PDB file of C-alpha atoms in Angstrom:
ATOM      1  CA  MET A  17      44.369  41.156 -10.692  1.00 82.00           C
ATOM      2  CA  SER A  18      48.050  40.531 -11.333  1.00 86.00           C
ATOM      3  CA  ARG A  19      49.602  37.201 -12.260  1.00 89.00           C
ATOM      4  CA  ALA A  20      51.326  37.139  -8.884  1.00 89.00           C
ATOM      5  CA  GLN A  21      48.003  37.557  -7.115  1.00 88.00           C
ATOM      6  CA  LYS A  22      46.431  34.779  -9.187  1.00 89.00           C
ATOM      7  CA  ALA A  23      49.347  32.458  -8.426  1.00 91.00           C
ATOM      8  CA  SER A  24      49.147  33.418  -4.767  1.00 92.00           C
ATOM      9  CA  LEU A  25      45.475  32.516  -4.654  1.00 95.00           C
ATOM     10  CA  GLY A  26      46.287  29.027  -5.885  1.00 95.00           C
ATOM     11  CA  LEU A  27      49.126  28.580  -3.406  1.00 96.00           C
ATOM     12  CA  LEU A  28      47.079  29.931  -0.532  1.00 97.00           C
ATOM     13  CA  ALA A  29      44.086  27.768  -1.438  1.00 97.00           C
ATOM     14  CA  VAL A  30      46.197  24.604  -1.561  1.00 97.00           C
ATOM     15  CA  GLY A  31      47.917  25.544   1.687  1.00 97.00           C
ATOM     16  CA  PHE A  32      44.752  26.327   3.613  1.00 98.00           C
ATOM     17  CA  ILE A  33      42.816  23.342   2.274  1.00 98.00           C
ATOM     18  CA  GLY A  34      45.735  21.024   3.036  1.00 98.00           C
ATOM     19  CA  ALA A  35      46.210  22.414   6.536  1.00 97.00           C
ATOM     20  CA  GLY A  36      42.480  22.243   7.199  1.00 98.00           C
ATOM     21  CA  VAL A  37      42.275  18.607   6.119  1.00 98.00           C
ATOM     22  CA  MET A  38      45.171  17.796   8.439  1.00 97.00           C
ATOM     23  CA  HIS A  39      43.057  19.029  11.370  1.00 97.00           C
ATOM     24  CA  PHE A  40      40.846  16.000  10.735  1.00 98.00           C
ATOM     25  CA  VAL A  41      43.545  13.521   9.689  1.00 97.00           C
ATOM     26  CA  ARG A  42      45.847  14.263  12.651  1.00 95.00           C
ATOM     27  CA  PRO A  43      43.719  16.124  15.187  1.00 96.00           C
ATOM     28  CA  ARG A  44      46.007  15.318  18.134  1.00 93.00           C
ATOM     29  CA  MET A  45      48.807  17.310  16.533  1.00 90.00           C
ATOM     30  CA  PHE A  46      46.516  20.356  16.649  1.00 93.00           C
ATOM     31  CA  THR A  47      44.706  19.770  19.950  1.00 95.00           C
ATOM     32  CA  GLN A  48      48.026  19.686  21.774  1.00 92.00           C
ATOM     33  CA  ILE A  49      48.841  23.228  20.652  1.00 92.00           C
ATOM     34  CA  VAL A  50      45.561  24.741  21.857  1.00 95.00           C
ATOM     35  CA  PRO A  51      46.455  26.885  24.885  1.00 95.00           C
ATOM     36  CA  PRO A  52      45.215  25.169  28.059  1.00 94.00           C
ATOM     37  CA  GLN A  53      43.061  28.139  29.094  1.00 94.00           C
ATOM     38  CA  LEU A  54      40.848  27.675  26.034  1.00 94.00           C
ATOM     39  CA  PRO A  55      37.891  25.283  26.301  1.00 94.00           C
ATOM     40  CA  ALA A  56      37.036  22.287  24.109  1.00 96.00           C
ATOM     41  CA  PRO A  57      40.281  21.813  22.143  1.00 96.00           C
ATOM     42  CA  GLN A  58      38.757  19.141  19.880  1.00 97.00           C
ATOM     43  CA  THR A  59      35.916  21.457  18.916  1.00 97.00           C
ATOM     44  CA  LEU A  60      38.279  24.376  18.317  1.00 97.00           C
ATOM     45  CA  VAL A  61      40.476  22.203  16.109  1.00 97.00           C
ATOM     46  CA  ALA A  62      37.507  20.930  14.103  1.00 98.00           C
ATOM     47  CA  VAL A  63      36.053  24.430  13.659  1.00 97.00           C
ATOM     48  CA  SER A  64      39.397  25.951  12.659  1.00 97.00           C
ATOM     49  CA  GLY A  65      40.080  23.050  10.274  1.00 98.00           C
ATOM     50  CA  ALA A  66      36.686  23.450   8.627  1.00 98.00           C
ATOM     51  CA  ALA A  67      37.259  27.219   8.386  1.00 98.00           C
ATOM     52  CA  GLU A  68      40.606  26.643   6.668  1.00 98.00           C
ATOM     53  CA  VAL A  69      39.089  24.251   4.130  1.00 98.00           C
ATOM     54  CA  LEU A  70      36.120  26.516   3.426  1.00 98.00           C
ATOM     55  CA  GLY A  71      38.333  29.595   3.239  1.00 98.00           C
ATOM     56  CA  GLY A  72      40.736  27.872   0.882  1.00 98.00           C
ATOM     57  CA  VAL A  73      37.898  26.805  -1.392  1.00 98.00           C
ATOM     58  CA  GLY A  74      36.398  30.283  -1.173  1.00 97.00           C
ATOM     59  CA  LEU A  75      39.628  31.793  -2.500  1.00 96.00           C
ATOM     60  CA  LEU A  76      39.046  29.895  -5.731  1.00 95.00           C
ATOM     61  CA  ILE A  77      35.485  31.155  -6.238  1.00 95.00           C
ATOM     62  CA  PRO A  78      35.531  34.746  -7.525  1.00 94.00           C
ATOM     63  CA  ARG A  79      32.294  35.875  -5.893  1.00 95.00           C
ATOM     64  CA  LEU A  80      33.369  34.423  -2.513  1.00 96.00           C
ATOM     65  CA  ARG A  81      37.041  35.420  -2.693  1.00 95.00           C
ATOM     66  CA  LYS A  82      36.873  38.680  -0.784  1.00 95.00           C
ATOM     67  CA  ALA A  83      34.788  37.227   2.058  1.00 97.00           C
ATOM     68  CA  ALA A  84      37.020  34.151   2.184  1.00 97.00           C
ATOM     69  CA  GLY A  85      40.070  36.403   2.341  1.00 97.00           C
ATOM     70  CA  TRP A  86      38.708  38.400   5.259  1.00 97.00           C
ATOM     71  CA  GLY A  87      37.649  35.167   6.970  1.00 98.00           C
ATOM     72  CA  LEU A  88      41.129  33.705   6.604  1.00 98.00           C
ATOM     73  CA  VAL A  89      42.736  36.905   7.901  1.00 98.00           C
ATOM     74  CA  ALA A  90      40.457  36.659  10.949  1.00 98.00           C
ATOM     75  CA  LEU A  91      41.264  32.963  11.350  1.00 98.00           C
ATOM     76  CA  LEU A  92      45.000  33.647  11.239  1.00 97.00           C
ATOM     77  CA  ALA A  93      44.529  36.254  13.973  1.00 97.00           C
ATOM     78  CA  ALA A  94      42.381  33.865  16.028  1.00 95.00           C
ATOM     79  CA  VAL A  95      44.930  31.039  15.972  1.00 94.00           C
ATOM     80  CA  PHE A  96      47.891  33.307  16.744  1.00 95.00           C
ATOM     81  CA  PRO A  97      47.613  32.600  20.508  1.00 93.00           C
ATOM     82  CA  ALA A  98      48.368  28.936  19.761  1.00 93.00           C
ATOM     83  CA  ASN A  99      51.596  29.989  18.041  1.00 94.00           C
ATOM     84  CA  ILE A 100      52.530  32.176  21.008  1.00 95.00           C
ATOM     85  CA  TYR A 101      51.744  29.305  23.375  1.00 95.00           C
ATOM     86  CA  MET A 102      53.932  26.931  21.371  1.00 93.00           C
ATOM     87  CA  ALA A 103      56.866  29.359  21.417  1.00 95.00           C
ATOM     88  CA  THR A 104      56.611  30.132  25.125  1.00 94.00           C
ATOM     89  CA  VAL A 105      56.567  26.463  26.127  1.00 94.00           C
ATOM     90  CA  ALA A 106      58.758  25.236  23.289  1.00 93.00           C
ATOM     91  CA  GLU A 107      60.113  22.303  25.298  1.00 92.00           C
ATOM     92  CA  ARG A 108      56.644  20.713  25.158  1.00 91.00           C
ATOM     93  CA  PHE A 109      56.788  20.788  21.359  1.00 90.00           C
ATOM     94  CA  ALA A 110      60.364  19.709  20.773  1.00 89.00           C
ATOM     95  CA  SER A 111      59.106  16.741  18.737  1.00 87.00           C
ATOM     96  CA  LEU A 112      57.344  19.126  16.324  1.00 86.00           C
ATOM     97  CA  ALA A 113      60.025  21.773  15.861  1.00 90.00           C
ATOM     98  CA  PRO A 114      63.047  23.314  17.555  1.00 94.00           C
ATOM     99  CA  ALA A 115      62.377  26.328  19.775  1.00 95.00           C
ATOM    100  CA  TRP A 116      63.978  28.769  17.348  1.00 96.00           C
ATOM    101  CA  VAL A 117      61.515  27.698  14.624  1.00 95.00           C
ATOM    102  CA  LEU A 118      58.558  28.255  16.934  1.00 95.00           C
ATOM    103  CA  TRP A 119      59.816  31.762  17.734  1.00 96.00           C
ATOM    104  CA  ALA A 120      60.770  32.516  14.125  1.00 95.00           C
ATOM    105  CA  ARG A 121      57.289  31.722  12.862  1.00 93.00           C
ATOM    106  CA  LEU A 122      55.607  34.326  15.076  1.00 96.00           C
ATOM    107  CA  PRO A 123      56.380  37.260  12.753  1.00 96.00           C
ATOM    108  CA  LEU A 124      55.325  35.116   9.799  1.00 95.00           C
ATOM    109  CA  GLN A 125      51.692  35.124  10.971  1.00 94.00           C
ATOM    110  CA  PRO A 126      51.140  38.843  10.254  1.00 95.00           C
ATOM    111  CA  LEU A 127      52.952  38.386   6.948  1.00 96.00           C
ATOM    112  CA  ALA A 128      50.585  35.531   6.080  1.00 96.00           C
ATOM    113  CA  MET A 129      47.656  37.772   6.961  1.00 97.00           C
ATOM    114  CA  LEU A 130      49.041  40.480   4.685  1.00 96.00           C
ATOM    115  CA  TRP A 131      49.586  37.944   1.881  1.00 95.00           C
ATOM    116  CA  VAL A 132      45.970  36.719   2.099  1.00 96.00           C
ATOM    117  CA  TRP A 133      44.693  40.290   2.154  1.00 95.00           C
ATOM    118  CA  TRP A 134      46.850  41.289  -0.825  1.00 93.00           C
ATOM    119  CA  ALA A 135      45.858  38.290  -2.950  1.00 93.00           C
ATOM    120  CA  ALA A 136      42.200  37.885  -2.017  1.00 93.00           C
ATOM    121  CA  VAL A 137      40.881  41.199  -0.758  1.00 88.00           C
ATOM    122  CA  ARG A 138      42.986  43.820  -2.526  1.00 85.00           C
ATOM    123  CA  GLY A 139      43.396  41.652  -5.618  1.00 71.00           C
ATOM    124  CA  ASP A 140      39.649  41.230  -5.972  1.00 60.00           C
ATOM    125  CA  ARG A 141      38.969  44.872  -6.854  1.00 61.00           C
TER     126      ARG A 141
END
């Protein structure tokens, strides 16, 4: 594993753990971005927050790293509809970010997935 991959694991772990904790500290911020066609926004926010925390911790444990990486890649794919929803109704989220930011972050999701895969899955060979 390269130094860059090791550093990435630390950054990713801090990022995912921090984001996951925020699901519980400020749940309303997250429930409002759940697309309206999905059921039980509070439950989805709690489950995704717990998955982020567990995945972030898993990145730091060598024997769990690969599974945590795949889990986080899947989680990033699962929450992508919320990012699309935010961008397509950007006026509803003007207090969170300008519309251009919501659109600009859409291509970042696959890049984040690739980063997790590179650091946790590929780097764990």
